[in-house]
Coordinates of C-alpha atoms and ligand atoms in Angstrom, one line a residue:
X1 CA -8.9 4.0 36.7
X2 CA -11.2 1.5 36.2
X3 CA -15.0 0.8 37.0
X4 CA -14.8 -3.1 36.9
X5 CA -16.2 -3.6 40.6
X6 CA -18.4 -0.8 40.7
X7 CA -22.0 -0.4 42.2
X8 CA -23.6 0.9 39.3
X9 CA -27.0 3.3 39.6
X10 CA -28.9 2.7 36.3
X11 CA -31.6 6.0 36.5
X12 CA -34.7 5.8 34.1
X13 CA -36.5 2.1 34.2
X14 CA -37.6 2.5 30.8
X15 CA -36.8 0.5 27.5
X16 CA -32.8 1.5 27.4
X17 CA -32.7 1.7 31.7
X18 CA -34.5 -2.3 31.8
X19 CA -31.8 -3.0 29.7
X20 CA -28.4 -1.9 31.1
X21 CA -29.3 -2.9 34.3
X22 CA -29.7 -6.8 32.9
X23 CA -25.8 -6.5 31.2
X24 CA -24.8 -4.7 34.4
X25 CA -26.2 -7.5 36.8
X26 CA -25.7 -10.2 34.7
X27 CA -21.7 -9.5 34.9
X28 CA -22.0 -9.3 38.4
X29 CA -22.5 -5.7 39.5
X30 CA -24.6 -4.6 42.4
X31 CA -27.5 -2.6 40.5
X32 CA -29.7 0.0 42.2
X33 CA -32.6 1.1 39.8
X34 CA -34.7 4.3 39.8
X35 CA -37.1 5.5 38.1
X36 CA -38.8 9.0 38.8
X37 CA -42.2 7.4 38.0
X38 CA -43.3 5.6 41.1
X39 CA -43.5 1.5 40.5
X40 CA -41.7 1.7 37.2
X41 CA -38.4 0.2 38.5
X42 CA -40.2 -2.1 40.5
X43 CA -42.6 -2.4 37.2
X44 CA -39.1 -3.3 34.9
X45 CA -37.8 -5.7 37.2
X46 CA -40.7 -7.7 37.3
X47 CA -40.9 -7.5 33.6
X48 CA -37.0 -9.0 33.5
X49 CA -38.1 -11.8 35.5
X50 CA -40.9 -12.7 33.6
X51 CA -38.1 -12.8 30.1
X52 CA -35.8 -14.7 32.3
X53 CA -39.0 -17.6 33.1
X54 CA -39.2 -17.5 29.3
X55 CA -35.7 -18.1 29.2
X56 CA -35.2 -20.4 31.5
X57 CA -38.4 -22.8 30.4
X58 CA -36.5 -22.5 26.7
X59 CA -33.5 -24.0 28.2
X60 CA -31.4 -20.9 27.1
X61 CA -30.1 -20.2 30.9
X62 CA -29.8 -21.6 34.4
X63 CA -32.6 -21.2 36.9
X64 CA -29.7 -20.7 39.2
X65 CA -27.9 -17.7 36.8
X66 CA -31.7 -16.5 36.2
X67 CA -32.2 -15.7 39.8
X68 CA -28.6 -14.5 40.7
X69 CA -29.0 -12.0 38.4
X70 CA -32.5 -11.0 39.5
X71 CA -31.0 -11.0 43.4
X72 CA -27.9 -8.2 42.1
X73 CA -30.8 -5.7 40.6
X74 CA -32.8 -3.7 43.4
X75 CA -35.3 -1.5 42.3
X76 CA -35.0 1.9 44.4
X77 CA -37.4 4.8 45.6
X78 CA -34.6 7.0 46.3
X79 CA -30.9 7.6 44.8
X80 CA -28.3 6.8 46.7
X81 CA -24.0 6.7 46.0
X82 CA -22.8 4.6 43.4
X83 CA -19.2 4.6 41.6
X84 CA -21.1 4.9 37.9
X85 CA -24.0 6.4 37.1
X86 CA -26.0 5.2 33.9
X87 CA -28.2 7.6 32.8
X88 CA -31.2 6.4 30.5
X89 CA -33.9 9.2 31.3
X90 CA -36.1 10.8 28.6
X91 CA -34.0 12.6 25.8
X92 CA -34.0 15.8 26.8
X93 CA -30.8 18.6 27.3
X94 CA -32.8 20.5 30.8
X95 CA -33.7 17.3 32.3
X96 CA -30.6 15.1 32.0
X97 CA -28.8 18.5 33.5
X98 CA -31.4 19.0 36.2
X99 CA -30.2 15.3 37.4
X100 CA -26.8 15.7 36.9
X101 CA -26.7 18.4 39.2
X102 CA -29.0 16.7 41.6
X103 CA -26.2 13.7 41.3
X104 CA -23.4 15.7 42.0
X105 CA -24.9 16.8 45.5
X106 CA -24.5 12.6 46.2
X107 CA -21.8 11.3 44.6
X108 CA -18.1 11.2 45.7
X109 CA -15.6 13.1 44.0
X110 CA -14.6 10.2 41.2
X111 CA -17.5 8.5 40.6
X112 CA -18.5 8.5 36.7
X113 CA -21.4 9.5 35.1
X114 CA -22.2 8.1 31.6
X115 CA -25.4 9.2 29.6
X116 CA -26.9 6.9 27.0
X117 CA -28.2 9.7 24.9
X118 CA -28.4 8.9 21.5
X119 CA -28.7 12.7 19.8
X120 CA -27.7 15.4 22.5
X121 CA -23.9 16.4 22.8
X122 CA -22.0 15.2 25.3
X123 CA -20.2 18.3 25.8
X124 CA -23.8 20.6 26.2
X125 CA -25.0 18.1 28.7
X126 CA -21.3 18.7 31.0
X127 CA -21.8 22.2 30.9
X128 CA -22.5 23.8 34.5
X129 CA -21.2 20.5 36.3
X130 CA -19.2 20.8 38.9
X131 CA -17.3 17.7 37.6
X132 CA -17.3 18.0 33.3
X133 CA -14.7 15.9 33.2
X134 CA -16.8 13.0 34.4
X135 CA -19.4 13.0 32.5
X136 CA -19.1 10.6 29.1
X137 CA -22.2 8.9 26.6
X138 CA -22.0 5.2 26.7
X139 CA -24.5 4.8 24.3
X140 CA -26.6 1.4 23.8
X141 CA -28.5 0.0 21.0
X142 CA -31.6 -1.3 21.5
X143 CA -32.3 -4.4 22.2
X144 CA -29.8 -3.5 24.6
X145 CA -29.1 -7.0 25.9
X146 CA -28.4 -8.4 22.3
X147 CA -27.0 -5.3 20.4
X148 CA -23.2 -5.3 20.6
X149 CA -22.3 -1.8 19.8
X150 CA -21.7 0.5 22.4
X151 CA -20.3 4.0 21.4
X152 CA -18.6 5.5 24.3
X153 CA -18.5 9.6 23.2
X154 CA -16.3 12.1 25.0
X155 CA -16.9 15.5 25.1
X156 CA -14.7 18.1 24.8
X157 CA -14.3 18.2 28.9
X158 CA -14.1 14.5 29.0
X159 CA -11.5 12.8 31.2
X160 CA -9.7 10.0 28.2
X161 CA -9.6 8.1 31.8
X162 CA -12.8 8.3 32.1
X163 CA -13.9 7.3 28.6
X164 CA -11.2 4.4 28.8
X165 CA -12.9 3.3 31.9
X166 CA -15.8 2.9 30.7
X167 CA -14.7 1.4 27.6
X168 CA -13.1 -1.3 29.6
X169 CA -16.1 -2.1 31.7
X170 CA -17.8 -2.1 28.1
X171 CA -16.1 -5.1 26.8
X172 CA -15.7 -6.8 30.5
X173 CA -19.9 -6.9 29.9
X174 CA -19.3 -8.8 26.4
X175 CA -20.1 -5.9 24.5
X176 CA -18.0 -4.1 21.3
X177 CA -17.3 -0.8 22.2
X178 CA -16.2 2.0 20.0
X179 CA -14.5 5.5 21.3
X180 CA -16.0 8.4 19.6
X181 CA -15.9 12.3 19.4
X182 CA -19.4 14.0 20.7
X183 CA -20.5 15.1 16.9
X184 CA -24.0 15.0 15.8
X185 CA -25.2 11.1 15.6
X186 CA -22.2 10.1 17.1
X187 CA -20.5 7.3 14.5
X188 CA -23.5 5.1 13.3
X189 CA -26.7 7.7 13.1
X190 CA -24.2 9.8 11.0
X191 CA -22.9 7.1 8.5
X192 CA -25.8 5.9 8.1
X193 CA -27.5 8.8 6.9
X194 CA -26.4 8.2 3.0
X195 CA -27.9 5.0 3.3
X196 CA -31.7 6.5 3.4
X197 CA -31.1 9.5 1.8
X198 CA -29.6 7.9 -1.7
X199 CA -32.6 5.4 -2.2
X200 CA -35.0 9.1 -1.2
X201 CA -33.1 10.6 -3.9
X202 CA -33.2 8.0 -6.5
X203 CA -36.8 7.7 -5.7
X204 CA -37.2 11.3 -6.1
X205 CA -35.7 11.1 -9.4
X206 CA -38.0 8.5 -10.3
X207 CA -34.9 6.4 -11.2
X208 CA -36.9 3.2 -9.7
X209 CA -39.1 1.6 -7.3
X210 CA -39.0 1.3 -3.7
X211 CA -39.2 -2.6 -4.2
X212 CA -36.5 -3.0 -6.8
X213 CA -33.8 -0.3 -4.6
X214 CA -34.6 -2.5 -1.6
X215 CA -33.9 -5.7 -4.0
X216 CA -30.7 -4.9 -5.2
X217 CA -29.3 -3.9 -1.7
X218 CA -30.4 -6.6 -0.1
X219 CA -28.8 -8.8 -3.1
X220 CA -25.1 -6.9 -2.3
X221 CA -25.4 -8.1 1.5
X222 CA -27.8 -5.6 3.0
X223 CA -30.4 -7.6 5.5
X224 CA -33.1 -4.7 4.7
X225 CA -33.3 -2.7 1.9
X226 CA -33.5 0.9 2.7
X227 CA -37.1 1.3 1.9
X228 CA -38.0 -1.4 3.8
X229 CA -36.4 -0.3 7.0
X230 CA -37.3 3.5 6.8
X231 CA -40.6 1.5 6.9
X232 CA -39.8 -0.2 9.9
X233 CA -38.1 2.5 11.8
X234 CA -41.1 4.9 10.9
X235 CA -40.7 7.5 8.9
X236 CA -41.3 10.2 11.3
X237 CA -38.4 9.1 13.4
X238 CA -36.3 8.8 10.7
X239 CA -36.9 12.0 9.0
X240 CA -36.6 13.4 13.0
X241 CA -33.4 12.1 12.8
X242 CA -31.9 13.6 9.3
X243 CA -33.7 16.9 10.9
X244 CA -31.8 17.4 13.7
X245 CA -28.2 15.8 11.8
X246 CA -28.9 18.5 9.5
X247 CA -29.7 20.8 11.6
X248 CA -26.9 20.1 14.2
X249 CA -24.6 20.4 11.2
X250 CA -25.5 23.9 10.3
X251 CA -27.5 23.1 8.0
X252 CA -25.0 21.9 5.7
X253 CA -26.9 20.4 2.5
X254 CA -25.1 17.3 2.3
X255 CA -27.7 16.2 5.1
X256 CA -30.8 18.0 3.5
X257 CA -33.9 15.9 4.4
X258 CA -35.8 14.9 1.7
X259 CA -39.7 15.8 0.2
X260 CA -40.3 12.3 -1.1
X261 CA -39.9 11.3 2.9
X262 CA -41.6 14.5 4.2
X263 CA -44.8 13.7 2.3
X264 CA -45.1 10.1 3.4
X265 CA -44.5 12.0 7.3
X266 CA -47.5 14.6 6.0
X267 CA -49.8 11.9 4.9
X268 CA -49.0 9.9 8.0
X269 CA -47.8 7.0 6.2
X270 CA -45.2 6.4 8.7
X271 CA -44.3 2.5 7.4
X272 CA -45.2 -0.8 9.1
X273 CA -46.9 1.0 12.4
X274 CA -49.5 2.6 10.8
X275 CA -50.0 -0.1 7.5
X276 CA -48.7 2.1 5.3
X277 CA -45.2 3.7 4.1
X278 CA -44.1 2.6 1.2
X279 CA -45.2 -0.6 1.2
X280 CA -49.1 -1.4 2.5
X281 CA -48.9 -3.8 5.7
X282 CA -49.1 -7.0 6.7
X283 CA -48.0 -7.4 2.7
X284 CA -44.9 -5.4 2.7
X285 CA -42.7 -4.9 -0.4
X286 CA -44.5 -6.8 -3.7
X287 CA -41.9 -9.6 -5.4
X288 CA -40.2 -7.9 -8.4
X289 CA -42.0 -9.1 -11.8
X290 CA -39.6 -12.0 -13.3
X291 CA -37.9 -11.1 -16.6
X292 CA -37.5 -13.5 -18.9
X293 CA -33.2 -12.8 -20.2
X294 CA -32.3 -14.6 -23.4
X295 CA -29.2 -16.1 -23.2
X296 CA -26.0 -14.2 -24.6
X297 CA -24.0 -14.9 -28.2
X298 CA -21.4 -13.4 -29.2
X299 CA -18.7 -14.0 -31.9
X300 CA -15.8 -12.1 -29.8
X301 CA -16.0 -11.5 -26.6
X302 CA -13.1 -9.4 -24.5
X303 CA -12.8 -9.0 -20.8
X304 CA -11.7 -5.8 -19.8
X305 CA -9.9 -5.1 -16.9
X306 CA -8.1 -6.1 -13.4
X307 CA -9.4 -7.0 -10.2
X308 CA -12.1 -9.1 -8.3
X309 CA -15.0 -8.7 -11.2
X310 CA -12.8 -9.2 -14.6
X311 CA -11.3 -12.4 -12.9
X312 CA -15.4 -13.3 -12.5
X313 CA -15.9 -12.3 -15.6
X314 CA -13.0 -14.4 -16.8
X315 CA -13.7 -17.7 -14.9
X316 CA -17.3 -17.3 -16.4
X317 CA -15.9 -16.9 -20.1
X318 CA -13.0 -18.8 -20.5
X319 CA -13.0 -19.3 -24.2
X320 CA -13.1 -15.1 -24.4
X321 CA -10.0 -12.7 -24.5
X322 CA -8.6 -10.5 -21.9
X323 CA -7.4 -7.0 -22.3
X324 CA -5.7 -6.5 -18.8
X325 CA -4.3 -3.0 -19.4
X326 CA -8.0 -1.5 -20.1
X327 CA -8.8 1.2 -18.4
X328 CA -12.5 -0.2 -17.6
X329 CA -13.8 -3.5 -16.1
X330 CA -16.5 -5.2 -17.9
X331 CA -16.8 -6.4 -21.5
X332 CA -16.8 -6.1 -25.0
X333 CA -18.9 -8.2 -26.7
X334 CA -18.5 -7.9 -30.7
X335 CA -18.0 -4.3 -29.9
X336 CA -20.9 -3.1 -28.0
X337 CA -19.9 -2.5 -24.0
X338 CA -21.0 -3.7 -20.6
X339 CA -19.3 -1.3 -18.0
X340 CA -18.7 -2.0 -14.2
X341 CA -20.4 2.2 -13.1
X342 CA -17.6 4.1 -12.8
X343 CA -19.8 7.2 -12.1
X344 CA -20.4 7.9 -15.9
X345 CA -23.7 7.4 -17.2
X346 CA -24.8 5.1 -20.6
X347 CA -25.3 7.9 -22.4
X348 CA -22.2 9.6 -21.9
X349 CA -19.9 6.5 -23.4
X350 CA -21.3 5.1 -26.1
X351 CA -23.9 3.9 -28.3
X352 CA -24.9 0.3 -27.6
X353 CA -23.6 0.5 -24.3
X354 CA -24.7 -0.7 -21.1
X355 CA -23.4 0.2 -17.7
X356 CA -23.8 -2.5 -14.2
X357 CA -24.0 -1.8 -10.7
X358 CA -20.9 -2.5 -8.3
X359 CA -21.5 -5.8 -8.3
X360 CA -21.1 -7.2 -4.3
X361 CA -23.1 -10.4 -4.7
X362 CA -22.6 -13.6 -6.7
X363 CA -26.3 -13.8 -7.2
X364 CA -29.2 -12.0 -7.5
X365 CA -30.1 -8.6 -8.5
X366 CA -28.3 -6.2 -9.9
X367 CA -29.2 -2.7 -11.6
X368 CA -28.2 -1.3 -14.9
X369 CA -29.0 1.1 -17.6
X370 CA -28.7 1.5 -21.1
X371 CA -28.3 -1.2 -24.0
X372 CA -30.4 -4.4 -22.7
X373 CA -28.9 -7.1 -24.9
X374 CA -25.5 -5.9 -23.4
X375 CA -27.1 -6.0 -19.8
X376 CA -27.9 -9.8 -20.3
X377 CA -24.0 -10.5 -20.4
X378 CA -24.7 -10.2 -16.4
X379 CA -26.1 -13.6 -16.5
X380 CA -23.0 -15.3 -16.9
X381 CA -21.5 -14.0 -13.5
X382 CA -25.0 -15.4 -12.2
X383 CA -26.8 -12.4 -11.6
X384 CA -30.4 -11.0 -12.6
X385 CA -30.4 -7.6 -14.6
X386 CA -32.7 -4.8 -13.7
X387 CA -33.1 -2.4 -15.6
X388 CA -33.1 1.5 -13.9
X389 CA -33.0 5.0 -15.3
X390 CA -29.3 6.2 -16.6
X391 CA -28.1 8.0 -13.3
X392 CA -24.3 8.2 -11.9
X393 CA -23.1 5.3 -10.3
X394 CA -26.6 3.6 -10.2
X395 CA -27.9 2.3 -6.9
X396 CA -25.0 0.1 -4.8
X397 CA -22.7 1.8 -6.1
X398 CA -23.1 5.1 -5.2
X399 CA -24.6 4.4 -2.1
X400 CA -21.7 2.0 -0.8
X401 CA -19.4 5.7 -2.2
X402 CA -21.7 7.8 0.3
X403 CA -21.5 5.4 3.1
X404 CA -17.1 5.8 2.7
X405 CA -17.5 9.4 2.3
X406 CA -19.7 9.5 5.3
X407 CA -17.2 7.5 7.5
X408 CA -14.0 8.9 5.5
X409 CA -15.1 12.6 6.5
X410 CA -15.7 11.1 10.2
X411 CA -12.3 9.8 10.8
X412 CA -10.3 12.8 9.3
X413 CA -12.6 14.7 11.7
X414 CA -11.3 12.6 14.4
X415 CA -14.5 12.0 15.2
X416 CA -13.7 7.9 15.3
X417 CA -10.8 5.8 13.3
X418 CA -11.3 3.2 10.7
X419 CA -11.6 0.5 12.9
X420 CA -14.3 1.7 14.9
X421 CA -16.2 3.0 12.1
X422 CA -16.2 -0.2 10.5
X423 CA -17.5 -1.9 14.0
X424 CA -19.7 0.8 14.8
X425 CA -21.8 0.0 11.5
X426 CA -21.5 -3.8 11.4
X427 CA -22.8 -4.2 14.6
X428 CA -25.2 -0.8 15.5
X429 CA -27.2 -1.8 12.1
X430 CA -25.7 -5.0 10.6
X431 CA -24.2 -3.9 7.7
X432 CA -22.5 -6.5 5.8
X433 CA -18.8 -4.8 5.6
X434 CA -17.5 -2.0 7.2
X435 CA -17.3 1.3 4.9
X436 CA -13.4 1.0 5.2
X437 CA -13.3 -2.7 4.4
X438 CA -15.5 -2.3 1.4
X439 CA -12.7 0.4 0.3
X440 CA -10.2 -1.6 0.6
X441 CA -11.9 -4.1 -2.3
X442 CA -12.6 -1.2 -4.7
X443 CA -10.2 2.0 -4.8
X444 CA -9.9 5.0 -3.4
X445 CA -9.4 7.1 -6.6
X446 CA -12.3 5.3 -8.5
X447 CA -14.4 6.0 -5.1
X448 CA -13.3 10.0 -5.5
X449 CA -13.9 9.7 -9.1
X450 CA -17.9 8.3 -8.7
X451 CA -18.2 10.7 -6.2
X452 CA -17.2 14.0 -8.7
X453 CA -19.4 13.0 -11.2
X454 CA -22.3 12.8 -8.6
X455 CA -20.9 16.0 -7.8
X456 CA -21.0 17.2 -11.4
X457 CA -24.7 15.8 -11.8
X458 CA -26.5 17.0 -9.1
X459 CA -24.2 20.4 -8.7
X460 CA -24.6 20.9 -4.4
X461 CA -23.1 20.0 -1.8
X462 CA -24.2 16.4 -1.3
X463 CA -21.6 14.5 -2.6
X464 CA -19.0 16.8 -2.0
X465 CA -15.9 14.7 -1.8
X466 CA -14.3 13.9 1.7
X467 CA -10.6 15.3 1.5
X468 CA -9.3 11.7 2.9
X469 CA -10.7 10.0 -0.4
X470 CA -8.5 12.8 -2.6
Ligands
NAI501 P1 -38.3 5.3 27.9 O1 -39.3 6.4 27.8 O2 -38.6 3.9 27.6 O3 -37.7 5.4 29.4 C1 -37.3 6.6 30.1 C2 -37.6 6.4 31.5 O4 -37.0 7.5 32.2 C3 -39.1 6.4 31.9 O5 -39.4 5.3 32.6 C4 -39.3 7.7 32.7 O6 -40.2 7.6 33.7 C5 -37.9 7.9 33.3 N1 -37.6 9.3 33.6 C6 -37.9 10.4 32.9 N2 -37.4 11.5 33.5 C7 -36.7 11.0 34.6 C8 -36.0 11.7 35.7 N3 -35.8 13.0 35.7 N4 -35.4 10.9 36.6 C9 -35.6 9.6 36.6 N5 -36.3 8.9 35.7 C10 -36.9 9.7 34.7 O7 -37.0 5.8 27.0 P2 -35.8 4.9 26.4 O8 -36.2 4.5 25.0 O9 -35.4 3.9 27.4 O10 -34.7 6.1 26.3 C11 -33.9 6.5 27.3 C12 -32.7 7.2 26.8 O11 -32.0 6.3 26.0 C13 -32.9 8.5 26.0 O12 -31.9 9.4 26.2 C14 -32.8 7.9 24.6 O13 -32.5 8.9 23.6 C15 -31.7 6.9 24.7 N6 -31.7 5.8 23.7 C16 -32.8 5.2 23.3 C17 -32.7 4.2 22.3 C18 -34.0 3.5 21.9 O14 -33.9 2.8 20.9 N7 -35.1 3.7 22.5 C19 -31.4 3.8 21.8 C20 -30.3 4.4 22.4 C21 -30.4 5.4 23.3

């Protein structure tokens, strides 16, 4: 099967519908557009060709491609047959199955219908069609002309032809796309959840400030820091979001929303759209106070450790020792300790001992607790130490765990495979890695281990361990 010549119907002219018609006509499709509100098609096209002037006066495409493209979308007062269906109509179960069944009346037997819902399953939505099996989410990110990502989700009456069509015609339009299983958020809204709701906790637990969380994930790679973009999203579409995730999933409390966000939803402090979230607007987040960091002596110092960050620590110290067969990374530095987080805290090791985020960047900063004249040993692998409350496995560190865990407990639901988890959250919100790839630099028994002591700590279900990590 496959729906590389089709005449595509894109229904709802709105900010995803605009969209998807552009890809669609721009790689050559015939593109009927409707909208139920009267003039909006008409409204969206008009808005296209306005971008495309832009465009076009920038140098960044052809007059010729400009109008070609333009000539393939025709705005529409009525529905008529297509091979594939977009659907991008407001979010809502009823409606979307009220025009389903209207579209079945007109469509022949094997066209496709895909829905770019980004929260409603897949399977619900098929329920009462005449057809299920045609039904599949080929789901967008917005903007939809430069986002990559498309996750194409089956349901559980899905045709695999039908999602491997669409698939297909996916990448024919220059875009990434990812199979998934219909589960609540699909791939990215679910792995992404940890992402928010560590830096809620940690803020919750007072363990630091919203500017210095954002400041050492943006240091390991991150372009925003979590604060920063809960600010941006809003905050009442991002706690909507954890809501219904929780909710979908039964409630289970690894995706309990969180207070700290709830308040700033009560108060209306909703982030950048309303000039206040956790940061006031236009100023955003305030610049971290410089510290001033002594530099380090030592009569003996001992790198502990294998892997990527005892050979930094090595190439930054050659003069000191190496003790390969230690069962820690970091050093000792005439016997006090600066430990890579392996979950433990400060306190729980020893006296005079500091413990170091997972340390992802070769500048920067990066978080730590405990003995400060330890901490400064950090300088030598050029990075800034901040100093944070003693919590398990710090800030990176357990948030790049929960991100794994996330995706590990995704793919031994069958709900994607490594690969497309990894693509699904580089390209639906830029992470640096992929949660597989970054587990493939650290290790799967020190990510378990991290994890349990979370577990041990906090004593719910939250960091419960994903059975592919054990
Ligand atoms: P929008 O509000 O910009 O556009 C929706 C359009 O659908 C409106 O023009 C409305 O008049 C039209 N419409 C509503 N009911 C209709 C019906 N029964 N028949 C025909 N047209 C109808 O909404 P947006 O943001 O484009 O979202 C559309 C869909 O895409 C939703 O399912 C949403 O969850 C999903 N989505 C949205 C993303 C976003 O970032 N906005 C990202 C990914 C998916």
């Amino acid at each position: 099967m496959t729906l590389n010549d089709s005449r595509i119907l894109v229904v709802g002219a709105g900010l995803m519908g605009a969209g998807i018609a552009q890809v669609a006509a721009q790689a050559g499709h015939a593109v009927d557009l409707f909208d139920a509100r009267a003039g909006a098609a008409e409204a969206a096209k008009a808005k296209l060709a306005q971008t495309f002037d832009g465009l076009v006066a920038k140098g960044k495409l052809t007059a010729d491609a400009a109008q070609a493209t333009l000539a393939r979308i025709a705005p529409v007062d009525v529905m008529a047959t297509a091979d594939l269906v977009v659907e991008a109509i407001v979010e809502n179960l009823d409606v979307k199955r009220a025009l389903f069944a209207e579209l079945e009346l007109l469509l022949p037997d094997e066209a496709v219908i895909a829905t770019n819902t980004s929260s409603i399953s897949v399977t619900a939505l098929a329920r009462g069609m005449r057809r299920p099996e045609r039904l599949v989410g080929m789901h967008f990110f917005n903007p939809v002309p430069l986002m990559k990502l498309v996750e194409v989700v089956s349901g559980l009456g899905t045709d695999l032809a039908v999602a491997q069509a669409v698939f297909d015609l996916a990448a024919r339009w220059g875009k990434t796309p990812v199979h998934t299983r219909s589960t609540p958020g699909f791939i990215v809204n679910r792995i992404a959840r940890p992402y928010y709701a560590e830096a809620l906790m940690l803020l919750q637990d007072r363990v630091a400030a919203p500017e210095l969380i954002d400041a050492v994930l943006r240091a390991a790679g991150f372009r925003m820091g979590p604060c920063e973009l809960m600010d941006l999203i809003g905050h009442d579409t991002n706690f909507a979001v954890t809501n219904s995730v929780f909710a979908a999933n039964f409630f289970d409390r690894r995706f309990t929303p969180s207070l700290v966000q709830q308040e700033l939803v009560d108060a209306g402090f909703l982030g950048r759209k309303s000039g206040r979230g956790f940061y006031r607007y236009p100023e955003g987040a305030p610049a971290l106070p410089a510290v001033a960091i002594a530099a380090p002596t030592a009569a003996q110092v001992v790198v502990h450790g294998k892997g990527p960050v005892a050979d930094r620590f090595a190439a930054a110290l050659p003069d000191a020792a190496r003790e390969l067969d230690s069962d820690w990374t970091g050093l000792s530095i005439d016997g006090r300790q600066l430990r890579q987080t392996d979950g433990r805290r400060a306190a729980e090791l020893s006296r005079s001992t500091a413990v170091f985020d997972l340390p992802l960047a070769t500048s920067g900063d990066i978080a730590y607790a405990g003995d400060p004249s330890t901490a400064a040993w950090l300088t030598v692998l050029g990075l800034a130490p901040r100093a944070i409350a003693d919590v398990p496995g710090l800030i990176v560190a357990r948030t790049i765990a929960m991100l794994i865990n996330e995706a590990a407990d995704a793919v031994s639901q069958g709900v994607c495979d490594e690969a497309g988890a990894d693509a699904a959250m580089k390209l639906g919100v830029n992470y640096p890695a992929g949660p597989f790839e970054w587990l493939a630099r650290w290790d799967r028994r020190a990510v378990a281990a991290l994890l349990d002591r979370l577990d041990q700590h906090h004593r719910g279900e939250r960091y419960r361990v994903s059975a592919y990590l054990k």
